[in-house]
JSON list of C-alpha atoms in Angstrom, two decimals:
[
{"chain": "A", "resi": 962, "resn": "MET", "atom": "CA", "xyz": [265.84, 104.02, 79.20]},
{"chain": "A", "resi": 963, "resn": "SER", "atom": "CA", "xyz": [267.03, 100.51, 79.46]},
{"chain": "A", "resi": 964, "resn": "GLY", "atom": "CA", "xyz": [263.83, 99.39, 81.17]},
{"chain": "A", "resi": 965, "resn": "MET", "atom": "CA", "xyz": [261.61, 100.34, 78.14]},
{"chain": "A", "resi": 966, "resn": "ARG", "atom": "CA", "xyz": [260.76, 97.83, 75.46]},
{"chain": "A", "resi": 967, "resn": "PHE", "atom": "CA", "xyz": [259.79, 98.60, 71.89]},
{"chain": "A", "resi": 968, "resn": "ARG", "atom": "CA", "xyz": [258.00, 96.40, 69.46]},
{"chain": "A", "resi": 969, "resn": "LEU", "atom": "CA", "xyz": [258.96, 96.83, 65.80]},
{"chain": "A", "resi": 970, "resn": "LEU", "atom": "CA", "xyz": [256.08, 96.58, 63.40]},
{"chain": "A", "resi": 971, "resn": "PRO", "atom": "CA", "xyz": [256.53, 95.23, 59.90]},
{"chain": "A", "resi": 972, "resn": "LEU", "atom": "CA", "xyz": [257.13, 98.00, 57.47]},
{"chain": "A", "resi": 973, "resn": "ALA", "atom": "CA", "xyz": [254.01, 97.15, 55.41]},
{"chain": "A", "resi": 974, "resn": "LEU", "atom": "CA", "xyz": [251.84, 97.37, 58.51]},
{"chain": "A", "resi": 975, "resn": "VAL", "atom": "CA", "xyz": [253.33, 100.79, 59.43]},
{"chain": "A", "resi": 976, "resn": "ALA", "atom": "CA", "xyz": [252.55, 102.03, 55.88]},
{"chain": "A", "resi": 977, "resn": "LEU", "atom": "CA", "xyz": [249.04, 100.77, 56.13]},
{"chain": "A", "resi": 978, "resn": "SER", "atom": "CA", "xyz": [248.52, 102.49, 59.43]},
{"chain": "A", "resi": 979, "resn": "PHE", "atom": "CA", "xyz": [249.58, 105.81, 58.16]},
{"chain": "A", "resi": 980, "resn": "SER", "atom": "CA", "xyz": [247.74, 105.52, 54.80]},
{"chain": "A", "resi": 981, "resn": "SER", "atom": "CA", "xyz": [244.52, 104.77, 56.63]},
{"chain": "A", "resi": 982, "resn": "PHE", "atom": "CA", "xyz": [244.75, 107.60, 59.10]},
{"chain": "A", "resi": 983, "resn": "GLY", "atom": "CA", "xyz": [242.41, 110.46, 58.27]},
{"chain": "A", "resi": 984, "resn": "GLN", "atom": "CA", "xyz": [241.12, 108.66, 55.20]},
{"chain": "A", "resi": 985, "resn": "THR", "atom": "CA", "xyz": [237.48, 109.36, 54.45]},
{"chain": "A", "resi": 986, "resn": "GLN", "atom": "CA", "xyz": [234.92, 106.72, 53.46]},
{"chain": "A", "resi": 987, "resn": "ALA", "atom": "CA", "xyz": [233.39, 106.55, 50.04]},
{"chain": "A", "resi": 988, "resn": "PHE", "atom": "CA", "xyz": [229.64, 106.85, 49.98]},
{"chain": "A", "resi": 989, "resn": "ASP", "atom": "CA", "xyz": [227.38, 105.62, 47.11]},
{"chain": "A", "resi": 990, "resn": "THR", "atom": "CA", "xyz": [223.66, 105.27, 47.33]},
{"chain": "A", "resi": 991, "resn": "GLN", "atom": "CA", "xyz": [220.64, 104.78, 45.04]},
{"chain": "A", "resi": 992, "resn": "LEU", "atom": "CA", "xyz": [217.34, 106.30, 45.92]},
{"chain": "A", "resi": 993, "resn": "THR", "atom": "CA", "xyz": [213.97, 106.41, 44.02]},
{"chain": "A", "resi": 994, "resn": "ARG", "atom": "CA", "xyz": [211.08, 108.77, 44.61]},
{"chain": "A", "resi": 995, "resn": "ASP", "atom": "CA", "xyz": [208.02, 109.21, 42.50]},
{"chain": "A", "resi": 996, "resn": "GLY", "atom": "CA", "xyz": [209.48, 107.38, 39.54]},
{"chain": "A", "resi": 997, "resn": "VAL", "atom": "CA", "xyz": [212.89, 109.15, 39.56]},
{"chain": "A", "resi": 998, "resn": "THR", "atom": "CA", "xyz": [216.04, 107.32, 40.60]},
{"chain": "A", "resi": 999, "resn": "LEU", "atom": "CA", "xyz": [219.10, 109.13, 41.80]},
{"chain": "A", "resi": 1000, "resn": "ASN", "atom": "CA", "xyz": [222.50, 107.51, 41.94]},
{"chain": "A", "resi": 1001, "resn": "TYR", "atom": "CA", "xyz": [224.69, 109.57, 44.45]},
{"chain": "A", "resi": 1002, "resn": "GLN", "atom": "CA", "xyz": [228.37, 108.93, 44.27]},
{"chain": "A", "resi": 1003, "resn": "ASP", "atom": "CA", "xyz": [231.03, 110.44, 46.51]},
{"chain": "A", "resi": 1004, "resn": "ALA", "atom": "CA", "xyz": [234.14, 108.31, 46.04]},
{"chain": "A", "resi": 1005, "resn": "ARG", "atom": "CA", "xyz": [236.12, 110.23, 48.73]},
{"chain": "A", "resi": 1006, "resn": "GLY", "atom": "CA", "xyz": [233.38, 110.91, 51.19]},
{"chain": "A", "resi": 1007, "resn": "ALA", "atom": "CA", "xyz": [233.91, 114.56, 50.65]},
{"chain": "A", "resi": 1008, "resn": "LEU", "atom": "CA", "xyz": [230.53, 115.69, 52.02]},
{"chain": "A", "resi": 1009, "resn": "ALA", "atom": "CA", "xyz": [229.47, 114.98, 55.49]},
{"chain": "A", "resi": 1010, "resn": "ALA", "atom": "CA", "xyz": [226.15, 113.24, 56.08]},
{"chain": "A", "resi": 1011, "resn": "PRO", "atom": "CA", "xyz": [224.14, 116.36, 56.79]},
{"chain": "A", "resi": 1012, "resn": "GLN", "atom": "CA", "xyz": [225.21, 118.19, 53.68]},
{"chain": "A", "resi": 1013, "resn": "ARG", "atom": "CA", "xyz": [224.78, 115.00, 51.67]},
{"chain": "A", "resi": 1014, "resn": "LYS", "atom": "CA", "xyz": [221.19, 114.78, 52.82]},
{"chain": "A", "resi": 1015, "resn": "ARG", "atom": "CA", "xyz": [220.60, 118.42, 51.85]},
{"chain": "A", "resi": 1016, "resn": "VAL", "atom": "CA", "xyz": [221.95, 117.82, 48.30]},
{"chain": "A", "resi": 1017, "resn": "ILE", "atom": "CA", "xyz": [219.71, 114.74, 47.92]},
{"chain": "A", "resi": 1018, "resn": "ASP", "atom": "CA", "xyz": [216.62, 116.28, 49.40]},
{"chain": "A", "resi": 1019, "resn": "THR", "atom": "CA", "xyz": [217.08, 119.45, 47.28]},
{"chain": "A", "resi": 1020, "resn": "PHE", "atom": "CA", "xyz": [217.48, 117.39, 44.17]},
{"chain": "A", "resi": 1021, "resn": "PHE", "atom": "CA", "xyz": [214.27, 115.51, 44.54]},
{"chain": "A", "resi": 1022, "resn": "PHE", "atom": "CA", "xyz": [212.39, 118.60, 45.73]},
{"chain": "A", "resi": 1023, "resn": "ALA", "atom": "CA", "xyz": [213.42, 120.59, 42.66]},
{"chain": "A", "resi": 1024, "resn": "TYR", "atom": "CA", "xyz": [213.79, 118.01, 39.84]},
{"chain": "A", "resi": 1025, "resn": "LEU", "atom": "CA", "xyz": [210.47, 116.28, 40.35]},
{"chain": "A", "resi": 1026, "resn": "ARG", "atom": "CA", "xyz": [208.66, 119.66, 40.04]},
{"chain": "A", "resi": 1027, "resn": "GLU", "atom": "CA", "xyz": [210.80, 121.02, 37.21]},
{"chain": "A", "resi": 1028, "resn": "ARG", "atom": "CA", "xyz": [210.39, 117.64, 35.23]},
{"chain": "A", "resi": 1029, "resn": "ALA", "atom": "CA", "xyz": [206.62, 117.63, 35.78]},
{"chain": "A", "resi": 1030, "resn": "ASP", "atom": "CA", "xyz": [206.14, 121.23, 34.69]},
{"chain": "A", "resi": 1031, "resn": "PHE", "atom": "CA", "xyz": [208.55, 121.46, 31.74]},
{"chain": "A", "resi": 1032, "resn": "HIS", "atom": "CA", "xyz": [209.49, 118.03, 30.40]},
{"chain": "A", "resi": 1033, "resn": "PRO", "atom": "CA", "xyz": [207.89, 114.90, 31.87]},
{"chain": "A", "resi": 1034, "resn": "ALA", "atom": "CA", "xyz": [209.93, 112.81, 29.53]},
{"chain": "A", "resi": 1035, "resn": "ALA", "atom": "CA", "xyz": [213.24, 114.07, 31.06]},
{"chain": "A", "resi": 1036, "resn": "PRO", "atom": "CA", "xyz": [215.55, 111.36, 32.35]},
{"chain": "A", "resi": 1037, "resn": "SER", "atom": "CA", "xyz": [214.23, 109.23, 35.15]},
{"chain": "A", "resi": 1038, "resn": "MET", "atom": "CA", "xyz": [217.73, 108.05, 36.07]},
{"chain": "A", "resi": 1039, "resn": "VAL", "atom": "CA", "xyz": [220.12, 110.87, 37.26]},
{"chain": "A", "resi": 1040, "resn": "ARG", "atom": "CA", "xyz": [223.62, 110.79, 38.85]},
{"chain": "A", "resi": 1041, "resn": "ILE", "atom": "CA", "xyz": [225.08, 113.26, 41.27]},
{"chain": "A", "resi": 1042, "resn": "VAL", "atom": "CA", "xyz": [228.90, 112.95, 41.43]},
{"chain": "A", "resi": 1043, "resn": "ILE", "atom": "CA", "xyz": [230.77, 114.70, 44.23]},
{"chain": "A", "resi": 1044, "resn": "ASP", "atom": "CA", "xyz": [234.19, 115.41, 42.66]},
{"chain": "A", "resi": 1045, "resn": "PRO", "atom": "CA", "xyz": [236.94, 117.18, 44.70]},
{"chain": "A", "resi": 1046, "resn": "ALA", "atom": "CA", "xyz": [239.13, 117.29, 41.52]},
{"chain": "A", "resi": 1047, "resn": "TYR", "atom": "CA", "xyz": [236.59, 119.63, 39.81]},
{"chain": "A", "resi": 1048, "resn": "THR", "atom": "CA", "xyz": [237.52, 123.18, 40.43]},
{"chain": "A", "resi": 1049, "resn": "GLY", "atom": "CA", "xyz": [234.34, 124.91, 39.19]},
{"chain": "A", "resi": 1050, "resn": "ILE", "atom": "CA", "xyz": [231.09, 124.98, 41.09]},
{"chain": "A", "resi": 1051, "resn": "ALA", "atom": "CA", "xyz": [228.80, 122.54, 39.39]},
{"chain": "A", "resi": 1052, "resn": "PHE", "atom": "CA", "xyz": [227.96, 121.34, 35.87]},
{"chain": "A", "resi": 1053, "resn": "VAL", "atom": "CA", "xyz": [225.84, 119.03, 33.81]},
{"chain": "A", "resi": 1054, "resn": "GLY", "atom": "CA", "xyz": [227.64, 117.24, 31.02]},
{"chain": "A", "resi": 1055, "resn": "ASP", "atom": "CA", "xyz": [226.45, 116.38, 27.55]},
{"chain": "A", "resi": 1056, "resn": "LYS", "atom": "CA", "xyz": [225.78, 113.22, 25.55]},
{"chain": "A", "resi": 1057, "resn": "ASP", "atom": "CA", "xyz": [226.18, 110.28, 27.90]},
{"chain": "A", "resi": 1058, "resn": "GLN", "atom": "CA", "xyz": [226.75, 112.70, 30.84]},
{"chain": "A", "resi": 1059, "resn": "ALA", "atom": "CA", "xyz": [223.58, 114.75, 30.12]},
{"chain": "A", "resi": 1060, "resn": "ALA", "atom": "CA", "xyz": [221.89, 113.33, 33.25]},
{"chain": "A", "resi": 1061, "resn": "THR", "atom": "CA", "xyz": [224.98, 113.66, 35.57]},
{"chain": "A", "resi": 1062, "resn": "ILE", "atom": "CA", "xyz": [225.44, 116.61, 37.87]},
{"chain": "A", "resi": 1063, "resn": "THR", "atom": "CA", "xyz": [229.01, 117.10, 39.00]},
{"chain": "A", "resi": 1064, "resn": "ILE", "atom": "CA", "xyz": [229.55, 119.19, 42.22]},
{"chain": "A", "resi": 1065, "resn": "ASN", "atom": "CA", "xyz": [232.77, 120.58, 43.64]},
{"chain": "A", "resi": 1066, "resn": "PRO", "atom": "CA", "xyz": [232.54, 119.83, 47.46]},
{"chain": "A", "resi": 1067, "resn": "GLY", "atom": "CA", "xyz": [235.03, 122.57, 48.05]},
{"chain": "A", "resi": 1068, "resn": "TRP", "atom": "CA", "xyz": [232.41, 125.13, 46.89]},
{"chain": "A", "resi": 1069, "resn": "LEU", "atom": "CA", "xyz": [229.87, 123.78, 49.35]},
{"chain": "A", "resi": 1070, "resn": "ALA", "atom": "CA", "xyz": [232.46, 123.78, 52.14]},
{"chain": "A", "resi": 1071, "resn": "GLN", "atom": "CA", "xyz": [232.96, 127.49, 51.55]},
{"chain": "A", "resi": 1072, "resn": "HIS", "atom": "CA", "xyz": [229.27, 128.20, 50.75]},
{"chain": "A", "resi": 1073, "resn": "PRO", "atom": "CA", "xyz": [227.29, 125.54, 52.67]},
{"chain": "A", "resi": 1074, "resn": "ASN", "atom": "CA", "xyz": [223.93, 127.25, 52.13]},
{"chain": "A", "resi": 1075, "resn": "ASP", "atom": "CA", "xyz": [224.25, 127.49, 48.33]},
{"chain": "A", "resi": 1076, "resn": "ILE", "atom": "CA", "xyz": [222.38, 124.16, 48.18]},
{"chain": "A", "resi": 1077, "resn": "ASP", "atom": "CA", "xyz": [220.10, 125.32, 45.35]},
{"chain": "A", "resi": 1078, "resn": "LEU", "atom": "CA", "xyz": [222.92, 125.15, 42.94]},
{"chain": "A", "resi": 1079, "resn": "VAL", "atom": "CA", "xyz": [221.51, 121.64, 42.62]},
{"chain": "A", "resi": 1080, "resn": "THR", "atom": "CA", "xyz": [218.12, 123.18, 41.49]},
{"chain": "A", "resi": 1081, "resn": "HIS", "atom": "CA", "xyz": [219.85, 125.18, 38.72]},
{"chain": "A", "resi": 1082, "resn": "GLU", "atom": "CA", "xyz": [221.80, 122.07, 37.54]},
{"chain": "A", "resi": 1083, "resn": "ALA", "atom": "CA", "xyz": [218.74, 119.81, 37.79]},
{"chain": "A", "resi": 1084, "resn": "MET", "atom": "CA", "xyz": [216.93, 122.26, 35.42]},
{"chain": "A", "resi": 1085, "resn": "HIS", "atom": "CA", "xyz": [219.70, 121.72, 32.85]},
{"chain": "A", "resi": 1086, "resn": "ILE", "atom": "CA", "xyz": [218.81, 117.97, 32.82]},
{"chain": "A", "resi": 1087, "resn": "VAL", "atom": "CA", "xyz": [215.20, 118.85, 32.26]},
{"chain": "A", "resi": 1088, "resn": "GLN", "atom": "CA", "xyz": [216.08, 121.16, 29.47]},
{"chain": "A", "resi": 1089, "resn": "GLY", "atom": "CA", "xyz": [217.98, 118.55, 27.50]},
{"chain": "A", "resi": 1090, "resn": "TYR", "atom": "CA", "xyz": [218.48, 120.82, 24.59]},
{"chain": "A", "resi": 1091, "resn": "PRO", "atom": "CA", "xyz": [220.14, 119.64, 21.40]},
{"chain": "A", "resi": 1092, "resn": "GLY", "atom": "CA", "xyz": [222.99, 122.13, 21.67]},
{"chain": "A", "resi": 1093, "resn": "TYR", "atom": "CA", "xyz": [224.34, 125.05, 23.56]},
{"chain": "A", "resi": 1094, "resn": "GLY", "atom": "CA", "xyz": [225.59, 128.54, 22.72]},
{"chain": "A", "resi": 1095, "resn": "ASP", "atom": "CA", "xyz": [224.51, 128.88, 19.14]},
{"chain": "A", "resi": 1096, "resn": "ALA", "atom": "CA", "xyz": [221.59, 130.64, 17.33]},
{"chain": "A", "resi": 1097, "resn": "ARG", "atom": "CA", "xyz": [219.18, 127.70, 17.94]},
{"chain": "A", "resi": 1098, "resn": "VAL", "atom": "CA", "xyz": [220.08, 127.39, 21.67]},
{"chain": "A", "resi": 1099, "resn": "PRO", "atom": "CA", "xyz": [221.55, 130.67, 22.92]},
{"chain": "A", "resi": 1100, "resn": "GLY", "atom": "CA", "xyz": [223.55, 130.16, 26.06]},
{"chain": "A", "resi": 1101, "resn": "TRP", "atom": "CA", "xyz": [222.25, 133.34, 27.76]},
{"chain": "A", "resi": 1102, "resn": "LEU", "atom": "CA", "xyz": [218.66, 132.02, 27.43]},
{"chain": "A", "resi": 1103, "resn": "VAL", "atom": "CA", "xyz": [219.57, 128.50, 28.64]},
{"chain": "A", "resi": 1104, "resn": "GLU", "atom": "CA", "xyz": [221.17, 129.89, 31.81]},
{"chain": "A", "resi": 1105, "resn": "GLY", "atom": "CA", "xyz": [218.40, 132.43, 32.30]},
{"chain": "A", "resi": 1106, "resn": "ILE", "atom": "CA", "xyz": [215.81, 129.69, 32.25]},
{"chain": "A", "resi": 1107, "resn": "ALA", "atom": "CA", "xyz": [217.85, 127.66, 34.76]},
{"chain": "A", "resi": 1108, "resn": "ASP", "atom": "CA", "xyz": [218.05, 130.60, 37.12]},
{"chain": "A", "resi": 1109, "resn": "TYR", "atom": "CA", "xyz": [214.39, 131.35, 36.58]},
{"chain": "A", "resi": 1110, "resn": "ALA", "atom": "CA", "xyz": [213.81, 127.71, 37.67]},
{"chain": "A", "resi": 1111, "resn": "ARG", "atom": "CA", "xyz": [216.13, 128.14, 40.66]},
{"chain": "A", "resi": 1112, "resn": "ASP", "atom": "CA", "xyz": [214.10, 131.13, 41.85]},
{"chain": "A", "resi": 1113, "resn": "ARG", "atom": "CA", "xyz": [210.75, 129.23, 41.22]},
{"chain": "A", "resi": 1114, "resn": "TYR", "atom": "CA", "xyz": [211.68, 125.76, 42.52]},
{"chain": "A", "resi": 1115, "resn": "GLY", "atom": "CA", "xyz": [214.53, 126.49, 44.96]},
{"chain": "A", "resi": 1116, "resn": "MET", "atom": "CA", "xyz": [214.37, 124.87, 48.41]},
{"chain": "A", "resi": 1117, "resn": "ASP", "atom": "CA", "xyz": [216.25, 127.61, 50.36]},
{"chain": "A", "resi": 1118, "resn": "ASN", "atom": "CA", "xyz": [217.62, 130.43, 48.24]},
{"chain": "A", "resi": 1119, "resn": "THR", "atom": "CA", "xyz": [217.15, 132.84, 51.04]},
{"chain": "A", "resi": 1120, "resn": "ALA", "atom": "CA", "xyz": [219.70, 131.05, 53.27]},
{"chain": "A", "resi": 1121, "resn": "ALA", "atom": "CA", "xyz": [222.24, 131.42, 50.56]},
{"chain": "A", "resi": 1122, "resn": "GLY", "atom": "CA", "xyz": [221.60, 135.12, 50.05]},
{"chain": "A", "resi": 1123, "resn": "TRP", "atom": "CA", "xyz": [220.53, 134.30, 46.54]},
{"chain": "A", "resi": 1124, "resn": "ALA", "atom": "CA", "xyz": [217.85, 136.14, 44.69]},
{"chain": "A", "resi": 1125, "resn": "LEU", "atom": "CA", "xyz": [216.98, 137.45, 41.22]},
{"chain": "A", "resi": 1126, "resn": "PRO", "atom": "CA", "xyz": [217.90, 141.11, 40.84]},
{"chain": "A", "resi": 1127, "resn": "VAL", "atom": "CA", "xyz": [215.22, 143.79, 41.11]},
{"chain": "A", "resi": 1128, "resn": "LYS", "atom": "CA", "xyz": [217.33, 146.43, 39.29]},
{"chain": "A", "resi": 1129, "resn": "VAL", "atom": "CA", "xyz": [219.09, 146.38, 35.97]},
{"chain": "A", "resi": 1130, "resn": "GLU", "atom": "CA", "xyz": [222.64, 147.60, 36.48]},
{"chain": "A", "resi": 1131, "resn": "LYS", "atom": "CA", "xyz": [224.73, 149.50, 33.91]},
{"chain": "A", "resi": 1132, "resn": "GLY", "atom": "CA", "xyz": [226.07, 147.15, 31.29]},
{"chain": "A", "resi": 1133, "resn": "GLN", "atom": "CA", "xyz": [223.48, 144.50, 31.91]},
{"chain": "A", "resi": 1134, "resn": "ASN", "atom": "CA", "xyz": [221.36, 143.33, 29.06]},
{"chain": "A", "resi": 1135, "resn": "VAL", "atom": "CA", "xyz": [218.82, 140.57, 28.25]},
{"chain": "A", "resi": 1136, "resn": "ASP", "atom": "CA", "xyz": [221.64, 138.30, 27.03]},
{"chain": "A", "resi": 1137, "resn": "SER", "atom": "CA", "xyz": [223.74, 138.72, 30.24]},
{"chain": "A", "resi": 1138, "resn": "GLY", "atom": "CA", "xyz": [222.35, 135.34, 31.30]},
{"chain": "A", "resi": 1139, "resn": "TYR", "atom": "CA", "xyz": [221.91, 133.78, 34.66]},
{"chain": "A", "resi": 1140, "resn": "ARG", "atom": "CA", "xyz": [220.08, 135.94, 37.21]},
{"chain": "A", "resi": 1141, "resn": "VAL", "atom": "CA", "xyz": [219.78, 138.99, 35.01]},
{"chain": "A", "resi": 1142, "resn": "THR", "atom": "CA", "xyz": [218.02, 137.01, 32.26]},
{"chain": "A", "resi": 1143, "resn": "GLY", "atom": "CA", "xyz": [216.16, 134.98, 34.96]},
{"chain": "A", "resi": 1144, "resn": "ALA", "atom": "CA", "xyz": [214.68, 138.14, 36.44]},
{"chain": "A", "resi": 1145, "resn": "PHE", "atom": "CA", "xyz": [213.62, 139.35, 33.05]},
{"chain": "A", "resi": 1146, "resn": "LEU", "atom": "CA", "xyz": [212.00, 135.99, 32.29]},
{"chain": "A", "resi": 1147, "resn": "LYS", "atom": "CA", "xyz": [210.17, 136.05, 35.63]},
{"chain": "A", "resi": 1148, "resn": "TRP", "atom": "CA", "xyz": [208.74, 139.50, 34.70]},
{"chain": "A", "resi": 1149, "resn": "ALA", "atom": "CA", "xyz": [207.95, 138.40, 31.12]},
{"chain": "A", "resi": 1150, "resn": "GLU", "atom": "CA", "xyz": [206.20, 135.24, 32.40]},
{"chain": "A", "resi": 1151, "resn": "ALA", "atom": "CA", "xyz": [203.98, 137.32, 34.74]},
{"chain": "A", "resi": 1152, "resn": "GLU", "atom": "CA", "xyz": [203.12, 139.57, 31.85]},
{"chain": "A", "resi": 1153, "resn": "HIS", "atom": "CA", "xyz": [202.59, 136.76, 29.32]},
{"chain": "A", "resi": 1154, "resn": "PRO", "atom": "CA", "xyz": [201.78, 133.54, 31.06]},
{"chain": "A", "resi": 1155, "resn": "GLY", "atom": "CA", "xyz": [203.13, 130.38, 29.38]},
{"chain": "A", "resi": 1156, "resn": "LEU", "atom": "CA", "xyz": [205.99, 132.21, 27.69]},
{"chain": "A", "resi": 1157, "resn": "VAL", "atom": "CA", "xyz": [208.81, 130.42, 29.52]},
{"chain": "A", "resi": 1158, "resn": "LEU", "atom": "CA", "xyz": [207.31, 127.04, 28.84]},
{"chain": "A", "resi": 1159, "resn": "ALA", "atom": "CA", "xyz": [206.94, 127.86, 25.13]},
{"chain": "A", "resi": 1160, "resn": "LEU", "atom": "CA", "xyz": [210.57, 129.03, 24.88]},
{"chain": "A", "resi": 1161, "resn": "ASP", "atom": "CA", "xyz": [211.81, 125.95, 26.64]},
{"chain": "A", "resi": 1162, "resn": "LYS", "atom": "CA", "xyz": [209.79, 123.67, 24.38]},
{"chain": "A", "resi": 1163, "resn": "ALA", "atom": "CA", "xyz": [211.02, 125.36, 21.26]},
{"chain": "A", "resi": 1164, "resn": "LEU", "atom": "CA", "xyz": [214.61, 125.30, 22.41]},
{"chain": "A", "resi": 1165, "resn": "ARG", "atom": "CA", "xyz": [214.33, 121.49, 23.10]},
{"chain": "A", "resi": 1166, "resn": "GLU", "atom": "CA", "xyz": [212.81, 120.84, 19.68]},
{"chain": "A", "resi": 1167, "resn": "GLY", "atom": "CA", "xyz": [215.28, 123.02, 17.81]},
{"chain": "A", "resi": 1168, "resn": "ARG", "atom": "CA", "xyz": [212.60, 125.53, 16.84]},
{"chain": "A", "resi": 1169, "resn": "TYR", "atom": "CA", "xyz": [213.80, 128.56, 18.66]},
{"chain": "A", "resi": 1170, "resn": "THR", "atom": "CA", "xyz": [214.09, 131.88, 16.79]},
{"chain": "A", "resi": 1171, "resn": "PRO", "atom": "CA", "xyz": [213.92, 135.42, 18.05]},
{"chain": "A", "resi": 1172, "resn": "ALA", "atom": "CA", "xyz": [210.47, 135.66, 16.29]},
{"chain": "A", "resi": 1173, "resn": "LEU", "atom": "CA", "xyz": [209.02, 133.63, 19.12]},
{"chain": "A", "resi": 1174, "resn": "TRP", "atom": "CA", "xyz": [209.14, 136.57, 21.38]},
{"chain": "A", "resi": 1175, "resn": "GLN", "atom": "CA", "xyz": [206.96, 138.55, 18.96]},
{"chain": "A", "resi": 1176, "resn": "LYS", "atom": "CA", "xyz": [204.61, 135.56, 18.64]},
{"chain": "A", "resi": 1177, "resn": "HIS", "atom": "CA", "xyz": [204.08, 135.10, 22.28]},
{"chain": "A", "resi": 1178, "resn": "THR", "atom": "CA", "xyz": [204.23, 138.57, 23.60]},
{"chain": "A", "resi": 1179, "resn": "GLY", "atom": "CA", "xyz": [203.31, 140.84, 20.69]},
{"chain": "A", "resi": 1180, "resn": "LYS", "atom": "CA", "xyz": [206.79, 142.56, 20.93]},
{"chain": "A", "resi": 1181, "resn": "ALA", "atom": "CA", "xyz": [210.15, 141.86, 19.55]},
{"chain": "A", "resi": 1182, "resn": "LEU", "atom": "CA", "xyz": [212.81, 141.03, 22.15]},
{"chain": "A", "resi": 1183, "resn": "PRO", "atom": "CA", "xyz": [214.60, 144.41, 22.09]},
{"chain": "A", "resi": 1184, "resn": "ALA", "atom": "CA", "xyz": [211.24, 146.16, 22.69]},
{"chain": "A", "resi": 1185, "resn": "LEU", "atom": "CA", "xyz": [210.33, 143.81, 25.43]},
{"chain": "A", "resi": 1186, "resn": "TRP", "atom": "CA", "xyz": [213.60, 144.20, 27.17]},
{"chain": "A", "resi": 1187, "resn": "THR", "atom": "CA", "xyz": [213.26, 148.00, 26.94]},
{"chain": "A", "resi": 1188, "resn": "GLN", "atom": "CA", "xyz": [209.75, 147.70, 28.53]},
{"chain": "A", "resi": 1189, "resn": "TYR", "atom": "CA", "xyz": [211.24, 145.63, 31.38]},
{"chain": "A", "resi": 1190, "resn": "ALA", "atom": "CA", "xyz": [214.53, 147.49, 31.89]},
{"chain": "A", "resi": 1191, "resn": "LYS", "atom": "CA", "xyz": [213.56, 151.13, 31.54]},
{"chain": "A", "resi": 1192, "resn": "PRO", "atom": "CA", "xyz": [211.66, 151.40, 34.96]},
{"chain": "A", "resi": 1193, "resn": "ARG", "atom": "CA", "xyz": [214.63, 149.60, 36.54]},
{"chain": "A", "resi": 1194, "resn": "SER", "atom": "CA", "xyz": [217.58, 151.40, 34.67]},
{"chain": "A", "resi": 1195, "resn": "ASP", "atom": "CA", "xyz": [218.45, 152.85, 31.33]},
{"chain": "A", "resi": 1196, "resn": "ALA", "atom": "CA", "xyz": [220.07, 149.67, 30.03]},
{"chain": "A", "resi": 1197, "resn": "PRO", "atom": "CA", "xyz": [219.93, 149.30, 26.24]},
{"chain": "A", "resi": 1198, "resn": "PRO", "atom": "CA", "xyz": [218.71, 146.30, 24.32]},
{"chain": "A", "resi": 1199, "resn": "PRO", "atom": "CA", "xyz": [221.65, 144.05, 23.36]},
{"chain": "A", "resi": 1200, "resn": "PRO", "atom": "CA", "xyz": [222.55, 141.59, 20.53]},
{"chain": "A", "resi": 1201, "resn": "ALA", "atom": "CA", "xyz": [222.61, 137.89, 21.57]},
{"chain": "A", "resi": 1202, "resn": "ARG", "atom": "CA", "xyz": [225.98, 136.34, 22.39]},
{"chain": "A", "resi": 1203, "resn": "ARG", "atom": "CA", "xyz": [227.33, 132.87, 22.95]},
{"chain": "A", "resi": 1204, "resn": "GLY", "atom": "CA", "xyz": [228.38, 131.28, 26.27]},
{"chain": "A", "resi": 1205, "resn": "LYS", "atom": "CA", "xyz": [229.38, 128.07, 28.04]},
{"chain": "A", "resi": 1206, "resn": "ARG", "atom": "CA", "xyz": [227.07, 126.10, 30.12]},
{"chain": "A", "resi": 1207, "resn": "HIS", "atom": "CA", "xyz": [227.73, 125.74, 33.85]}
]
């Protein structure tokens, strides 16, 4: 081996070479469409360009329509933050984070077609309710409206295998939230056009009470749920319960 020569690199240069290897590049961008500006932030470059484009396109596709239909005064400046440290799926914050969608890129890596999670979270920004999980703003109704919106405004729910249920399973009730409540709202809206918009507005203005169901449908909520659920199951009407927004 005497004929071979080796060049020793300075220690700092070696460390730099190894720390840079495999390192992803941060990606931040700002886009404006139809009066809405999106700040997209991915500090670690966790999403590849094709998936990033799908997230951005889905946001604008859904949010512009949700905002126009439900709350034209909803924020015109929105952030999407891709955060590998977040271990949930996605969420919208409150107070100064009420127009920020945080997404776990690991979830999208495992479920690349679940892109309409953005549609659900975008609806939370449109909702902009003064609270969450109390008598004025029941969590089950908040999430039910968000999944109703995902069904109505989603860009590609079919690819994700996502759909509102057509049956009511044992143990499910109107306050089960998410898809269960979303399916009920879809039916109730078809029976009583304008109901979801009225509920959404009342929630935002702090005027929601169970009496609104009677006012807009002619039936109290338990009776309305029974009318919906009976042909689909024998699920009984429930009491309302609290929950956490996701």
